[in-house]
Coordinates of C-alpha atoms and ligand atoms in Angstrom, one line a residue:
X1 CA 88.7 68.0 75.6
X2 CA 88.6 69.3 79.1
X3 CA 91.5 68.8 81.4
X4 CA 91.0 66.8 84.5
X5 CA 93.2 69.2 86.5
X6 CA 92.6 71.9 89.0
X7 CA 93.7 75.4 88.4
X8 CA 94.7 78.0 91.0
X9 CA 94.9 81.5 89.6
X10 CA 95.8 84.4 91.9
X11 CA 94.5 87.7 90.6
X12 CA 95.8 89.9 93.4
X13 CA 97.8 89.9 96.6
X14 CA 100.7 87.8 95.4
X15 CA 103.6 90.2 94.9
X16 CA 102.0 93.1 96.8
X17 CA 100.1 93.7 100.0
X18 CA 96.4 94.2 99.5
X19 CA 93.8 93.5 96.8
X20 CA 93.6 89.9 97.6
X21 CA 91.7 87.9 95.1
X22 CA 92.2 84.3 93.9
X23 CA 90.3 82.1 91.5
X24 CA 90.0 78.3 91.7
X25 CA 88.9 76.5 88.6
X26 CA 87.8 72.9 87.8
X27 CA 86.8 72.6 84.1
X28 CA 83.7 74.9 83.7
X29 CA 83.4 76.0 87.3
X30 CA 85.3 78.9 88.9
X31 CA 85.0 80.1 92.5
X32 CA 86.7 83.3 93.7
X33 CA 88.2 83.7 97.1
X34 CA 88.2 87.4 98.4
X35 CA 87.8 90.6 96.4
X36 CA 90.1 93.1 98.0
X37 CA 91.4 96.6 97.4
X38 CA 94.6 98.3 98.0
X39 CA 95.2 101.8 99.1
X40 CA 97.3 103.6 96.5
X41 CA 101.0 104.3 97.2
X42 CA 102.0 107.9 97.2
X43 CA 103.2 107.6 93.6
X44 CA 99.7 107.1 92.5
X45 CA 98.5 110.6 93.2
X46 CA 95.0 111.4 92.3
X47 CA 93.7 107.9 92.8
X48 CA 91.5 106.7 95.6
X49 CA 91.7 102.9 95.5
X50 CA 93.4 100.2 93.5
X51 CA 91.6 96.9 92.7
X52 CA 92.7 93.8 90.8
X53 CA 92.3 93.5 87.1
X54 CA 89.5 90.9 86.7
X55 CA 89.6 90.6 82.9
X56 CA 90.1 86.8 83.4
X57 CA 86.9 86.6 85.4
X58 CA 84.9 88.7 82.9
X59 CA 86.1 86.6 80.0
X60 CA 84.9 83.5 81.9
X61 CA 81.8 85.2 83.2
X62 CA 79.4 82.3 82.6
X63 CA 81.7 79.9 84.7
X64 CA 82.1 82.0 87.9
X65 CA 79.9 80.4 90.5
X66 CA 80.5 82.7 93.5
X67 CA 82.8 84.9 95.5
X68 CA 83.7 83.5 99.0
X69 CA 85.1 85.9 101.6
X70 CA 87.5 84.9 104.4
X71 CA 86.9 88.1 106.5
X72 CA 85.8 91.7 106.4
X73 CA 89.1 93.7 105.9
X74 CA 89.2 96.1 103.0
X75 CA 92.1 94.2 101.4
X76 CA 89.6 91.2 101.1
X77 CA 86.2 92.8 100.5
X78 CA 87.0 96.4 99.3
X79 CA 87.0 95.5 95.6
X80 CA 83.5 93.9 95.8
X81 CA 81.5 96.8 94.5
X82 CA 83.7 97.0 91.4
X83 CA 83.8 93.3 90.8
X84 CA 80.1 92.8 91.4
X85 CA 79.2 95.6 89.1
X86 CA 80.8 93.5 86.3
X87 CA 79.8 90.0 87.6
X88 CA 76.5 89.6 89.4
X89 CA 77.5 86.4 91.4
X90 CA 76.5 85.4 94.9
X91 CA 78.7 86.3 97.8
X92 CA 79.4 83.8 100.6
X93 CA 80.7 85.1 103.9
X94 CA 80.3 84.8 107.7
X95 CA 77.7 86.9 109.5
X96 CA 80.0 89.7 110.6
X97 CA 81.7 90.0 107.2
X98 CA 78.3 90.1 105.5
X99 CA 77.3 93.0 107.7
X100 CA 80.3 95.0 106.3
X101 CA 79.5 93.8 102.8
X102 CA 75.9 94.9 103.1
X103 CA 76.9 98.5 104.0
X104 CA 79.3 98.6 101.1
X105 CA 76.8 97.3 98.5
X106 CA 74.2 99.6 99.8
X107 CA 76.5 102.6 99.3
X108 CA 77.0 101.5 95.6
X109 CA 73.3 100.6 95.0
X110 CA 74.1 97.0 94.5
X111 CA 72.5 95.4 97.5
X112 CA 69.2 94.4 95.8
X113 CA 71.0 92.7 92.9
X114 CA 73.4 90.5 94.8
X115 CA 72.6 87.3 96.5
X116 CA 74.3 87.2 99.9
X117 CA 74.8 83.8 101.6
X118 CA 75.8 83.4 105.2
X119 CA 78.4 80.7 106.0
X120 CA 79.4 79.3 109.4
X121 CA 82.5 77.4 110.6
X122 CA 82.1 73.7 110.4
X123 CA 79.1 74.0 108.0
X124 CA 80.0 72.7 104.6
X125 CA 78.4 74.0 101.4
X126 CA 78.7 73.0 97.8
X127 CA 79.3 75.0 94.7
X128 CA 79.4 72.9 91.5
X129 CA 82.4 70.5 92.0
X130 CA 83.6 72.2 95.1
X131 CA 82.6 71.4 98.7
X132 CA 83.8 74.1 101.0
X133 CA 84.2 74.0 104.8
X134 CA 84.9 77.3 106.6
X135 CA 87.3 76.8 109.5
X136 CA 87.4 79.3 112.4
X137 CA 90.7 81.3 112.6
X138 CA 91.7 84.2 114.7
X139 CA 92.9 87.6 113.4
X140 CA 92.6 91.3 114.3
X141 CA 89.0 91.3 113.1
X142 CA 86.2 89.0 114.3
X143 CA 84.4 86.1 112.6
X144 CA 87.3 85.2 110.2
X145 CA 87.6 81.9 108.5
X146 CA 90.0 79.8 106.5
X147 CA 88.5 77.7 103.7
X148 CA 89.0 74.0 103.1
X149 CA 87.9 73.3 99.6
X150 CA 87.3 69.7 98.5
X151 CA 87.9 69.4 94.7
X152 CA 88.0 66.4 92.4
X153 CA 91.8 66.7 92.5
X154 CA 92.1 66.9 96.3
X155 CA 91.7 69.3 99.2
X156 CA 92.9 72.9 99.0
X157 CA 93.2 74.9 102.2
X158 CA 93.2 78.7 102.0
X159 CA 94.1 80.3 105.3
X160 CA 92.8 83.8 104.7
X161 CA 94.5 86.2 107.2
X162 CA 95.3 84.6 110.5
X163 CA 97.2 84.5 113.7
X164 CA 96.9 81.8 116.2
X165 CA 95.4 83.5 119.2
X166 CA 94.9 80.8 121.8
X167 CA 92.9 83.2 124.1
X168 CA 90.7 85.3 121.9
X169 CA 88.6 87.9 123.6
X170 CA 85.4 86.5 122.2
X171 CA 86.2 82.9 123.1
X172 CA 86.0 81.8 119.5
X173 CA 89.2 79.8 119.3
X174 CA 91.3 79.1 116.4
X175 CA 90.1 75.6 115.2
X176 CA 93.5 73.8 115.2
X177 CA 91.6 70.6 115.4
X178 CA 89.9 70.8 112.0
X179 CA 93.2 71.8 110.3
X180 CA 94.8 68.7 111.8
X181 CA 91.9 66.5 110.7
X182 CA 92.3 67.6 107.1
X183 CA 96.1 67.1 107.5
X184 CA 95.5 63.5 108.6
X185 CA 93.2 62.8 105.6
X186 CA 95.7 64.5 103.1
X187 CA 95.8 68.0 101.7
X188 CA 96.8 68.7 98.1
X189 CA 97.7 72.3 98.6
X190 CA 98.0 74.9 101.4
X191 CA 97.7 78.5 100.5
X192 CA 99.0 80.5 103.5
X193 CA 99.1 84.1 104.6
X194 CA 102.7 85.4 104.3
X195 CA 102.3 88.9 105.9
X196 CA 104.6 88.3 108.9
X197 CA 107.0 85.8 107.3
X198 CA 109.9 88.0 108.4
X199 CA 108.8 88.0 112.1
X200 CA 110.3 85.4 114.5
X201 CA 108.4 83.8 117.3
X202 CA 104.7 84.1 118.0
X203 CA 102.4 87.1 117.6
X204 CA 101.0 88.1 121.0
X205 CA 97.3 87.6 121.8
X206 CA 95.0 90.6 121.4
X207 CA 94.7 90.4 125.2
X208 CA 98.3 91.4 125.7
X209 CA 97.7 95.1 125.0
X210 CA 95.4 95.3 128.0
X211 CA 98.0 95.9 130.8
X212 CA 99.8 98.8 129.1
X213 CA 96.5 100.4 127.9
X214 CA 95.2 100.1 131.5
X215 CA 98.2 101.9 132.7
X216 CA 97.7 104.7 130.2
X217 CA 94.1 105.0 131.2
X218 CA 95.0 105.4 134.9
X219 CA 97.8 107.9 134.2
X220 CA 95.8 110.2 131.9
X221 CA 94.5 113.2 133.8
X222 CA 92.7 115.0 130.9
X223 CA 90.9 113.8 127.8
X224 CA 92.0 110.5 126.3
X225 CA 91.8 110.0 122.6
X226 CA 92.1 106.5 121.3
X227 CA 92.7 105.8 117.7
X228 CA 92.7 102.4 116.0
X229 CA 91.4 100.9 112.7
X230 CA 87.6 101.0 112.8
X231 CA 87.7 97.2 112.0
X232 CA 89.8 96.4 115.0
X233 CA 86.8 95.2 117.0
X234 CA 88.8 93.6 119.8
X235 CA 90.8 96.8 120.3
X236 CA 87.6 98.9 120.4
X237 CA 86.2 96.5 122.9
X238 CA 89.2 96.7 125.1
X239 CA 89.2 100.5 125.0
X240 CA 85.5 100.6 126.0
X241 CA 86.0 98.2 128.8
X242 CA 88.8 100.3 130.2
X243 CA 86.7 103.4 129.8
X244 CA 84.1 101.8 131.9
X245 CA 86.6 100.7 134.5
X246 CA 88.2 104.1 134.7
X247 CA 84.9 106.1 134.8
X248 CA 85.1 107.6 131.4
X249 CA 82.2 108.2 128.9
X250 CA 82.9 107.2 125.3
X251 CA 82.3 109.4 122.3
X252 CA 82.8 107.9 118.9
X253 CA 84.1 110.3 116.3
X254 CA 84.1 109.4 112.6
X255 CA 81.6 107.6 110.5
X256 CA 83.5 104.3 109.9
X257 CA 84.3 104.0 113.6
X258 CA 80.6 104.6 114.4
X259 CA 79.3 102.1 111.9
X260 CA 81.8 99.4 112.8
X261 CA 81.0 99.8 116.5
X262 CA 77.3 99.5 115.8
X263 CA 77.7 96.3 113.8
X264 CA 79.9 94.8 116.5
X265 CA 77.3 95.7 119.2
X266 CA 74.4 94.3 117.1
X267 CA 76.2 91.0 116.6
X268 CA 77.3 90.7 120.2
X269 CA 81.0 91.3 119.9
X270 CA 81.0 94.4 122.1
X271 CA 78.7 94.8 125.1
X272 CA 78.0 98.4 126.0
X273 CA 76.4 99.1 129.3
X274 CA 73.6 101.8 129.0
X275 CA 74.9 105.3 129.4
X276 CA 78.5 104.5 128.5
X277 CA 78.4 106.0 125.0
X278 CA 77.5 109.6 124.6
X279 CA 77.0 111.7 121.5
X280 CA 79.9 113.8 120.4
X281 CA 77.6 116.9 121.0
X282 CA 77.5 115.9 124.7
X283 CA 81.3 116.1 125.2
X284 CA 81.2 119.5 126.8
X285 CA 78.9 118.3 129.5
X286 CA 81.6 116.2 131.1
X287 CA 85.0 117.1 132.7
X288 CA 88.0 116.0 130.6
X289 CA 89.1 113.3 133.0
X290 CA 85.8 111.5 132.3
X291 CA 86.1 111.3 128.6
X292 CA 87.4 108.8 126.1
X293 CA 87.2 109.8 122.4
X294 CA 87.4 106.9 120.0
X295 CA 88.6 108.6 116.8
X296 CA 89.6 107.4 113.4
X297 CA 92.8 108.3 111.5
X298 CA 95.7 106.3 112.8
X299 CA 97.5 106.4 109.4
X300 CA 97.5 110.2 109.2
X301 CA 94.9 110.2 106.4
X302 CA 94.5 113.9 105.6
X303 CA 90.8 114.1 105.9
X304 CA 90.3 111.8 108.9
X305 CA 88.8 113.0 112.2
X306 CA 92.2 112.8 114.0
X307 CA 94.0 114.8 111.3
X308 CA 91.4 117.5 111.5
X309 CA 91.4 117.5 115.3
X310 CA 95.2 117.9 115.2
X311 CA 94.9 121.2 113.3
X312 CA 91.9 122.3 115.4
X313 CA 89.4 121.8 112.6
X314 CA 87.0 119.3 114.1
X315 CA 83.6 120.3 115.5
X316 CA 83.6 118.0 118.4
X317 CA 87.2 116.7 118.9
X318 CA 89.2 119.4 120.5
X319 CA 92.7 118.7 121.6
X320 CA 93.8 120.6 124.7
X321 CA 97.2 120.8 126.5
X322 CA 97.6 117.7 128.6
X323 CA 95.3 115.5 126.6
X324 CA 96.6 112.1 125.7
X325 CA 96.4 110.6 122.2
X326 CA 97.0 106.8 121.8
X327 CA 97.6 105.5 118.3
X328 CA 96.9 101.8 118.8
X329 CA 98.1 100.5 115.4
X330 CA 101.3 100.1 113.5
X331 CA 102.8 102.6 111.2
X332 CA 102.1 101.1 107.8
X333 CA 105.2 101.6 105.6
X334 CA 104.5 104.5 103.2
X335 CA 102.4 106.4 105.7
X336 CA 105.2 107.6 107.9
X337 CA 105.1 111.2 106.6
X338 CA 101.4 111.7 107.2
X339 CA 101.4 110.0 110.6
X340 CA 104.4 112.1 111.8
X341 CA 102.8 115.2 110.5
X342 CA 99.7 114.5 112.6
X343 CA 101.9 113.7 115.6
X344 CA 103.7 117.0 115.1
X345 CA 100.4 119.0 115.1
X346 CA 99.3 117.1 118.2
X347 CA 102.5 117.9 119.9
X348 CA 102.1 121.6 119.0
X349 CA 98.8 121.5 120.8
X350 CA 100.8 120.1 123.8
X351 CA 99.1 116.7 123.7
X352 CA 100.9 113.6 125.0
X353 CA 101.1 111.3 122.0
X354 CA 101.7 107.6 122.5
X355 CA 102.3 105.6 119.4
X356 CA 104.0 102.3 118.4
X357 CA 107.6 103.5 118.3
X358 CA 109.0 100.5 120.1
X359 CA 109.4 102.3 123.5
X360 CA 105.8 102.6 124.6
X361 CA 105.0 99.1 125.8
X362 CA 102.6 96.9 124.1
X363 CA 99.8 99.2 122.8
X364 CA 99.3 97.3 119.6
X365 CA 99.8 93.7 118.4
X366 CA 99.7 92.4 114.8
X367 CA 96.8 90.5 113.4
X368 CA 99.0 88.1 111.5
X369 CA 100.8 85.1 112.7
X370 CA 104.6 85.1 113.0
X371 CA 107.0 82.3 111.9
X372 CA 106.2 79.8 114.7
X373 CA 102.5 80.1 114.0
X374 CA 103.2 79.5 110.3
X375 CA 105.3 76.5 111.0
X376 CA 102.7 75.1 113.4
X377 CA 99.9 75.3 110.8
X378 CA 102.1 73.8 108.1
X379 CA 102.9 70.9 110.4
X380 CA 99.2 70.3 111.1
X381 CA 98.2 70.4 107.5
X382 CA 101.2 68.7 105.9
X383 CA 100.2 69.6 102.3
X384 CA 101.8 68.1 99.2
X385 CA 102.1 71.6 97.7
X386 CA 102.7 74.8 99.7
X387 CA 101.8 78.1 98.1
X388 CA 102.6 81.3 100.0
X389 CA 100.0 84.1 99.5
X390 CA 99.5 87.7 100.7
X391 CA 102.7 89.6 100.5
X392 CA 105.5 91.2 98.6
X393 CA 107.7 88.7 96.7
X394 CA 110.3 88.7 99.4
X395 CA 107.7 87.7 102.0
X396 CA 106.4 84.9 99.7
X397 CA 109.9 83.7 99.2
X398 CA 110.8 83.7 102.9
X399 CA 107.6 81.9 103.6
X400 CA 108.3 79.2 101.0
X401 CA 111.7 78.6 102.4
X402 CA 110.3 78.4 106.0
X403 CA 107.7 75.8 104.7
X404 CA 110.4 73.6 103.2
X405 CA 112.4 73.7 106.4
X406 CA 109.6 72.2 108.3
X407 CA 110.0 69.0 106.3
X408 CA 106.2 68.7 106.3
X409 CA 105.8 69.9 102.7
X410 CA 106.8 68.2 99.5
X411 CA 107.0 71.2 97.2
X412 CA 106.8 75.0 97.8
X413 CA 105.6 76.8 94.7
X414 CA 106.1 80.5 94.1
X415 CA 103.3 82.2 92.3
X416 CA 102.5 85.7 91.3
X417 CA 99.3 87.5 90.1
X418 CA 98.2 86.1 86.8
X419 CA 100.0 82.8 87.1
X420 CA 98.0 79.7 86.4
X421 CA 99.0 76.7 88.4
X422 CA 97.5 73.4 87.1
X423 CA 97.6 70.5 89.5
X424 CA 96.4 67.0 90.1
X425 CA 97.2 64.6 92.9
X426 CA 100.7 63.9 91.6
X427 CA 101.9 66.9 89.8
X428 CA 101.8 70.7 89.5
X429 CA 102.9 73.0 86.7
X430 CA 102.5 76.5 85.6
X431 CA 100.7 77.4 82.4
X432 CA 100.7 80.6 80.5
X433 CA 99.7 83.7 82.5
X434 CA 96.3 85.2 82.3
X435 CA 95.7 89.0 82.4
X436 CA 96.3 90.4 85.8
X437 CA 97.3 93.7 87.2
X438 CA 96.0 96.8 89.0
X439 CA 93.1 99.0 88.1
X440 CA 93.1 102.5 89.6
X441 CA 89.8 103.8 90.7
X442 CA 88.8 107.4 91.5
X443 CA 85.7 107.2 93.5
X444 CA 85.1 110.9 93.8
X445 CA 86.8 112.2 96.9
X446 CA 87.7 110.8 100.2
X447 CA 85.4 113.1 102.2
X448 CA 82.4 110.9 102.4
X449 CA 81.2 111.6 98.9
X450 CA 80.0 108.6 97.1
X451 CA 79.9 108.8 93.3
X452 CA 79.8 106.2 90.6
X453 CA 82.9 104.2 90.3
X454 CA 85.0 105.5 87.5
X455 CA 87.7 103.3 86.2
X456 CA 91.0 105.1 85.8
X457 CA 92.9 102.9 83.5
X458 CA 95.4 104.3 81.0
X459 CA 92.9 104.5 78.3
X460 CA 90.5 106.7 80.2
X461 CA 93.5 108.7 81.5
X462 CA 94.4 109.5 78.0
X463 CA 90.9 110.4 77.1
X464 CA 90.2 112.6 80.2
X465 CA 93.6 114.1 80.6
X466 CA 95.7 115.3 83.5
X467 CA 95.7 118.4 85.6
X468 CA 98.7 119.6 87.5
X469 CA 98.3 122.4 90.0
X470 CA 101.6 123.7 91.2
X471 CA 101.6 125.7 94.5
X472 CA 104.7 127.3 95.8
X473 CA 104.1 127.7 99.5
X474 CA 106.3 129.6 101.9
X475 CA 107.0 127.2 104.8
X476 CA 107.2 129.9 107.4
X477 CA 104.3 132.2 106.5
X478 CA 102.1 129.5 104.9
X479 CA 101.5 132.0 102.1
X480 CA 101.7 131.4 98.4
X481 CA 105.0 132.7 97.0
X482 CA 103.5 133.4 93.6
X483 CA 100.2 132.7 91.7
X484 CA 99.4 129.0 91.4
X485 CA 100.2 127.5 88.1
X486 CA 97.7 125.1 86.5
X487 CA 98.7 122.9 83.7
X488 CA 96.2 120.8 81.7
X489 CA 96.9 118.0 79.3
X490 CA 94.4 116.2 77.2
X491 CA 91.9 119.2 77.2
X492 CA 91.9 122.7 78.5
X493 CA 91.8 126.3 77.2
X494 CA 92.6 129.7 78.7
X495 CA 89.1 130.0 80.2
X496 CA 89.1 126.8 82.2
X497 CA 92.7 127.3 83.2
X498 CA 91.9 130.8 84.6
X499 CA 88.9 129.4 86.5
X500 CA 91.0 126.6 87.9
X501 CA 93.6 129.1 89.2
X502 CA 90.9 131.1 90.9
X503 CA 89.5 127.9 92.5
X504 CA 92.9 127.1 93.9
X505 CA 93.3 130.6 95.3
X506 CA 89.9 130.5 96.9
X507 CA 90.5 127.1 98.4
X508 CA 93.7 128.3 100.0
X509 CA 92.0 131.4 101.3
X510 CA 89.5 129.2 103.1
X511 CA 92.2 127.4 105.1
X512 CA 93.7 128.5 108.4
X513 CA 97.5 128.9 108.5
X514 CA 97.8 125.7 110.5
X515 CA 95.8 123.8 107.9
X516 CA 98.0 125.4 105.2
X517 CA 101.1 123.9 106.8
X518 CA 99.5 120.5 106.5
X519 CA 100.3 119.7 102.9
X520 CA 98.3 116.5 102.9
X521 CA 95.2 118.5 103.6
X522 CA 96.0 121.3 101.1
X523 CA 96.5 118.6 98.5
X524 CA 93.2 116.9 99.2
X525 CA 91.2 120.2 99.3
X526 CA 92.7 121.5 96.1
X527 CA 92.1 118.2 94.4
X528 CA 88.5 118.0 95.4
X529 CA 87.7 121.6 94.4
X530 CA 89.4 121.3 91.1
X531 CA 87.6 118.1 90.4
X532 CA 84.3 119.7 91.1
X533 CA 85.0 122.6 88.8
X534 CA 86.3 120.6 85.9
X535 CA 83.6 118.1 86.0
X536 CA 80.9 120.8 86.1
X537 CA 82.5 122.8 83.3
X538 CA 83.7 120.0 81.0
X539 CA 82.1 116.8 82.1
X540 CA 85.5 115.2 82.3
X541 CA 87.2 113.4 85.1
X542 CA 90.9 114.0 84.6
X543 CA 93.5 112.8 87.0
X544 CA 94.2 115.8 89.2
X545 CA 97.6 116.2 90.9
X546 CA 98.4 119.1 93.1
X547 CA 102.1 119.6 93.5
X548 CA 103.3 121.6 96.5
X549 CA 106.7 123.2 96.4
X550 CA 107.9 124.2 99.8
X551 CA 109.9 127.4 99.7
Ligands
ZN1 ZN1 92.8 90.9 107.5
ZN2 ZN1 94.6 90.9 104.6

């Protein structure tokens, strides 16, 4: 006998930041909201991305109707290629989000096999027993929606990521009205973004970075480098408008920044007057005070354009004394080391670096709502059950507490990945957990090489083995103190070990002393070269972990 209850099953994003993925089930119908990835923490050396374990969805393959996306950030769409290679289900998303998805699926040769459906705010669509209405929300990216899902048990609202920006740059306002309408009619459960549950007050509007950035533009006498996430469309738009105002031409450096800007232009989110954007190759035709370089790499990613420019290893982006570099983003915890390494290199080149250290004025605002915005939405929706989503456990907990304090919620329910919450209009209870967890993926290398997805779970790890390359580098001279050691487990032999040692030496020889002092870069280069060798010689894809000892 089938139960007449609704099930909510988070598969990712509850108990961690990233890889958001949540299933909603009524009897034989399942819909999935978001399919995100997570970038690995430094403990997970040798791994490119982390995605949710979707065993539950694979086991229930015939019931999965669709994946619906709230917006185009990687932590919501980045796991799609991996999930869609297992489950060929249609994907529903807004126009802008679909543009990102198309690029991603094309890269993984999945585009022809997957049915992509465009959704629009206020336009309901039906999937089996679910009728879904996308509701416009604001965030750091454009064209983002929350989802109101009518089910036989009642209405579920999933906020996606949001902040309440009452003056968005694209005039596409947060649709408070529709949230209130649902609230009036009665909402069974509200699943709300917890990212900034620890921040008091309101998150400032995207517009509020303009005055300080304007000031930086007028004070900069040489080249201006502006770095933000390639998906921060509003920020890119602001930088381009300021470039125009201050008579600077714009060169876009880095593939993701280029693609993102193109999509935003095509869909009318950024208007670029003719002649504003120049090719990176034209940079030398203009005096420095007439140039803005939009460059990717705010998180100190070792192979990003900014990291390479910082060690004078970029064809077009040259940092000269007196140039200004603005990092218009926050320092994501865990990335401090890489970011400060880049800032250090930039400082060595006598650039003026402006980053979000709390003393630089408002050069960045969060894309997530703070406590007052969370309270406001809860008060409009007044759900029977409140379920905090997106965040570490402590954020979820804080958010649950905040929700109860509003008095507008009957119960706040703490859930984690793999929990199954069964609910009807009166009651909610947790059932046994389903399989959930993290799957580590090594997609080849981070330098624009796309290979087939290879799943790095423990089983494969034990089959393909591990390679450790130990390098003792003298901090002052940048030279190796002794021959590199290569340790292989799971396979090996004197022959391949010798070859590996040679590859490591050759790789290091190919680096300038400044590059050598950038351990993130040494690490990545050694890893890529070893991988190439071992794959060619043995056909294996072991986990490769360079270990650098500073002497
Ligand atoms: Zn987001
Ligand atoms: Zn997110």
